[in-house]
Amino acid sequence: MLILTRKDIDQFYTMEDCIESVMEAFALSSSKKVKAPVRTKLTVEHVQGNALFMPGLVEEKGYLGAKIVSVFPQNSSKGKPVVNATIVMLDVETGEVKALIDGTYVTKMRTGAATGASIKLLARENVKIGVLFGTGGQSEKQLEAMIATRHFEEIRVVGRNFEKTLDFCEKMSLLIPEMKVKEDHKNVEITAYKDGNDAVAEADIIVLATTSTKGLFDGNLLKNGVHISGVGSYTKEMCEMDKTTVLTADKVYIDDRDSMLEEAGEFTQLIDQGIISEDFYTGEIGDLILGKVPGRENEDEITIFKSVGISAQDLVSAENIYRKAIELGIGQVIDFD
Amino acid sequence: MLILTRKDIDQFYTMEDCIESVMEAFALSSSKKVKAPVRTKLTVEHVQGNALFMPGLVEEKGYLGAKIVSVFPQNSSKGKPVVNATIVMLDVETGEVKALIDGTYVTKMRTGAATGASIKLLARENVKIGVLFGTGGQSEKQLEAMIATRHFEEIRVVGRNFEKTLDFCEKMSLLIPEMKVKEDHKNVEITAYKDGNDAVAEADIIVLATTSTKGLFDGNLLKNGVHISGVGSYTKEMCEMDKTTVLTADKVYIDDRDSMLEEAGEFTQLIDQGIISEDFYTGEIGDLILGKVPGRENEDEITIFKSVGISAQDLVSAENIYRKAIELGIGQVIDFD
């Protein structure tokens, strides 16, 4: 069995690689080639923590594994991450466990890559201003996905706490030179903004990575041609885009219809109010990749991609990481025999 | 995160320890203190393999984890084990993965320990002849559990293939001196029998560890006072005890009512035929441990324990292994940070 930590993965698996994995995952998901049973949840009452077990299989590709994710809110008061994940991969021919992979890191990568895929597929080619909402655990890889896919002059970061936002911007400015992205893309200014509305008015691309329960900016301020990627909200109570944003968009893409109807608050709240129907969206992003639904058709359209995250992203990313690690001889081998 | 292999576990965790864990598990299960959601199954069609994901939680004891088991029948033609298992344990306070344990080995130990627990609880103290049916993956630990709990003069082994049975007996005779059991218990003769009926007629304890679909011996041959532990069958099609054996027994114990009604063919077939009711049994073994149902009441009673295996056995054994390994500083630590 091979153990792969964040440091192992970082040696060879780039954001660009992960975007490819995630695009494959979205296409497989929309082709109904992913078996992903309902996830099992165990609640630890005394700390209000949830442990989730999410197995998945893509038989024709040889992908078989499970992600174990825990969300323990009280961890933050202990100085520990609230979300922890581990991915276990099995050999599809023998059922043997073949790899244990740092799922927390893969989750950040593949969530960044969802944004990256949507930018590649839906954003205009020439952009100047990006905006990133959120400075939490997912934000670093969201920023990397933005930089990996477009050359921005400026990326504005908006957080709830301005001190923390300044710290995040400083940390990112130091990290960017080390990122495995195109050299000219690294020439970008990372700036902290206090007010979301100030930040978005000139934005070409907006990325939402928060657990907000109300829209992060006024949709009336959006300029034509903007692309929005929302990856933060994942319950019916959460909502990162206001009604105007959703209704103004020319095209809306989602990761998975069933998951969207269960977990994407910005849409389900409007569906429940009868403002939009369950079929309001343009298509699943996988169907866009497969050429079954149209993408952006001109420079003026406003496009939205909303992802709640699907297990295929973990499965495909983890398998691709595993295969490349084997090829390169990276990681620690544990012998159980 | 701590990695624990079979060799690590063997350094400190004895069959006697595992019997204690399993008795705790049965008692917790019968007290309804175990949260074990329905296991999730993924079938890999082209090799007819099943991967099963079995999470479990005992909050008040701090046990949280999951066993991943795969059953890939075509492995045998590849010279690999058909059943493989891995156990992942989580910290119940933070949700972090704290250990990865060789689940194949723990499964063998805890299945042996189920037999061991039933012998401790239900068999007569003074015994001479034991019989073990089956020479497969589970049999070594079944034999160890017999030797750990009673002093036999002879244990007769019955397999489908006599050559293989002879090999098994020879291998076991060599292993017994190394077993961590009472010294005087090691003074036992292991003999190969061709015919199950010849073997059982004088037996004081009979252990069944096969996947047979019909009774392994004629129940009319049983002598008074015999204890039978059946741990092999685990589907409605499988059946290790004939009708006479089930109907002759004075007391019948099971591991878990719901599991028995789904998976114990020797009983469900008789229930389906209207020969016995769903309430035919004396009690769950956990309720026997808790003093809620009676045990053996004299030297003449015939007792049966039938176990299909419950996830609490894995959970409690794995946690006890983990805690002792931490205490002793055994195992390999992997740093994911």
XYZ file of C-alpha atoms in Angstrom, chain B residues 41-271:
231
model
C -21.739 -2.044 -1.316
C -20.080 -1.325 -4.646
C -20.013 -4.169 -7.159
C -17.249 -4.380 -9.749
C -19.173 -6.292 -12.412
C -16.374 -7.576 -14.650
C -14.721 -9.506 -11.815
C -17.897 -10.021 -9.740
C -16.147 -8.370 -6.812
C -17.852 -6.525 -3.963
C -16.355 -3.721 -1.920
C -18.186 -3.072 1.349
C -17.885 0.041 3.501
C -18.922 -0.471 7.127
C -18.686 2.548 9.450
C -19.444 2.368 13.157
C -19.596 4.531 16.279
C -19.851 3.912 20.022
C -19.907 7.458 21.254
C -19.730 6.881 25.010
C -16.636 4.720 24.566
C -14.975 6.947 21.979
C -14.950 4.320 19.219
C -15.294 5.698 15.666
C -14.123 4.029 12.490
C -14.891 2.057 9.386
C -13.937 -1.281 7.931
C -13.448 -1.539 4.197
C -13.857 -5.147 3.111
C -13.593 -6.529 -0.369
C -14.716 -9.966 -1.504
C -13.275 -10.745 -4.950
C -13.833 -14.456 -5.686
C -11.593 -14.444 -8.778
C -8.599 -13.577 -6.569
C -8.173 -17.256 -5.698
C -7.208 -18.040 -9.299
C -4.588 -15.276 -8.999
C -3.145 -16.830 -5.847
C -4.449 -13.927 -3.741
C -6.844 -13.882 -0.778
C -10.495 -13.534 -1.770
C -11.271 -11.355 1.242
C -9.224 -8.273 2.106
C -10.015 -5.726 4.760
C -8.643 -2.480 6.102
C -9.822 -0.633 9.198
C -9.626 3.143 9.475
C -10.041 4.599 12.974
C -10.976 8.218 13.653
C -10.461 10.385 16.707
C -13.939 10.772 18.173
C -13.175 14.277 19.501
C -11.715 15.780 16.300
C -12.719 13.470 13.441
C -9.088 13.085 12.369
C -7.993 9.703 11.008
C -5.758 8.313 13.733
C -5.004 4.782 12.605
C -4.979 2.407 9.665
C -5.071 -1.215 10.763
C -4.722 -4.524 8.882
C -8.431 -5.381 8.804
C -7.905 -8.812 7.249
C -6.005 -9.870 10.336
C -8.376 -8.172 12.789
C -11.301 -9.941 11.074
C -9.644 -13.330 11.586
C -8.827 -12.490 15.207
C -12.289 -11.199 16.087
C -14.028 -14.095 14.325
C -11.844 -16.490 16.306
C -12.595 -14.478 19.415
C -16.354 -14.829 18.806
C -15.890 -18.596 19.062
C -13.588 -18.096 22.054
C -16.150 -15.906 23.822
C -18.898 -18.463 23.221
C -16.719 -21.266 24.616
C -15.892 -19.233 27.729
C -19.530 -18.412 28.249
C -21.306 -21.585 27.166
C -19.064 -24.661 26.960
C -18.511 -27.114 29.781
C -15.300 -26.575 31.715
C -13.905 -30.063 31.239
C -13.622 -31.127 27.641
C -11.607 -33.727 25.780
C -12.490 -33.703 22.107
C -12.901 -30.667 19.867
C -13.845 -30.633 16.204
C -13.080 -27.865 13.723
C -14.769 -27.834 10.328
C -12.916 -25.802 7.692
C -9.264 -25.254 6.823
C -9.600 -21.853 5.123
C -8.519 -18.335 6.036
C -10.471 -18.199 9.299
C -9.489 -21.624 10.627
C -6.133 -20.854 12.210
C -7.633 -18.272 14.569
C -10.619 -20.530 15.279
C -8.229 -23.211 16.435
C -6.244 -20.705 18.491
C -9.473 -19.518 20.144
C -10.345 -23.126 21.058
C -6.908 -23.711 22.552
C -6.916 -20.343 24.328
C -10.146 -21.108 26.157
C -10.048 -24.844 26.983
C -7.578 -27.678 27.385
C -8.397 -30.300 24.755
C -6.774 -33.699 24.451
C -7.527 -33.768 20.747
C -8.870 -31.402 18.139
C -10.148 -33.102 14.997
C -10.059 -31.093 11.810
C -12.452 -31.801 8.947
C -11.987 -30.250 5.483
C -13.366 -30.893 2.009
C -9.917 -31.877 0.729
C -8.103 -34.411 2.893
C -4.613 -33.540 1.614
C -5.225 -29.913 2.505
C -6.592 -30.975 5.887
C -3.419 -32.932 6.618
C -1.316 -29.916 5.626
C -3.383 -27.672 7.879
C -2.972 -30.033 10.847
C 0.766 -30.236 10.324
C 1.064 -26.443 10.073
C -1.030 -25.945 13.203
C 0.978 -28.489 15.196
C 4.052 -26.402 14.426
C 2.334 -23.109 15.295
C 0.797 -24.134 18.619
C 4.071 -23.972 20.627
C 4.355 -20.288 19.590
C 0.785 -19.345 20.505
C 0.273 -16.976 23.429
C -2.020 -19.336 25.341
C -1.719 -21.245 28.622
C 1.227 -23.646 28.446
C -0.753 -26.738 29.441
C -3.343 -26.021 26.734
C -0.638 -26.515 24.120
C -0.560 -30.191 24.932
C -3.168 -31.102 22.323
C -3.176 -33.473 19.382
C -4.369 -32.064 16.072
C -5.783 -34.805 13.867
C -7.192 -34.824 10.333
C -10.579 -36.475 9.789
C -12.142 -37.382 6.473
C -15.696 -37.796 7.690
C -17.456 -35.142 9.761
C -19.825 -37.680 11.295
C -16.921 -39.803 12.543
C -15.384 -36.706 14.110
C -18.381 -35.234 15.954
C -19.755 -38.300 17.749
C -17.472 -37.825 20.776
C -17.062 -34.061 20.495
C -17.422 -31.722 23.467
C -17.015 -28.592 21.354
C -17.624 -28.209 17.600
C -16.550 -25.175 15.602
C -17.888 -24.490 12.097
C -15.874 -22.191 9.835
C -16.960 -23.037 6.298
C -19.203 -21.562 3.621
C -21.111 -24.833 3.237
C -24.645 -24.769 1.876
C -25.734 -27.890 3.763
C -25.279 -29.225 7.284
C -21.753 -30.492 7.880
C -22.771 -33.458 10.083
C -25.786 -35.447 11.241
C -27.278 -33.784 14.317
C -28.478 -37.153 15.621
C -24.874 -38.017 16.440
C -24.324 -35.153 18.881
C -23.582 -36.131 22.449
C -25.155 -34.391 25.413
C -23.371 -31.319 26.713
C -21.767 -30.375 23.404
C -21.258 -26.710 22.523
C -21.318 -25.648 18.869
C -19.925 -22.366 17.553
C -20.863 -21.558 13.936
C -19.031 -18.609 12.386
C -18.682 -19.584 8.722
C -22.053 -19.047 7.027
C -23.121 -15.479 6.350
C -25.896 -15.655 3.729
C -29.371 -17.173 3.522
C -28.014 -19.776 1.082
C -25.273 -20.975 3.423
C -25.965 -23.513 6.156
C -23.462 -25.320 8.379
C -25.909 -27.070 10.760
C -28.667 -29.461 9.762
C -32.249 -29.150 10.977
C -31.784 -31.839 13.647
C -28.882 -29.927 15.186
C -30.867 -26.689 15.403
C -33.980 -28.418 16.772
C -32.034 -30.630 19.205
C -30.164 -27.766 20.832
C -31.393 -26.780 24.286
C -30.187 -23.201 23.952
C -29.308 -21.121 20.903
C -27.468 -17.780 21.049
C -26.840 -15.342 18.204
C -24.731 -12.216 17.793
C -27.442 -9.851 16.544
C -31.105 -10.450 15.791
C -31.356 -8.283 12.649
C -28.166 -9.722 11.168
C -29.242 -13.281 11.990
C -32.560 -12.790 10.190
C -30.693 -11.515 7.115
C -27.637 -13.727 6.989
C -27.815 -16.947 9.030
C -29.013 -19.545 6.511
C -29.253 -22.423 9.038
C -31.995 -20.490 10.815
C -33.630 -18.431 8.048
C -34.275 -21.541 5.948
C -36.156 -23.124 8.860
C -37.980 -19.854 9.570
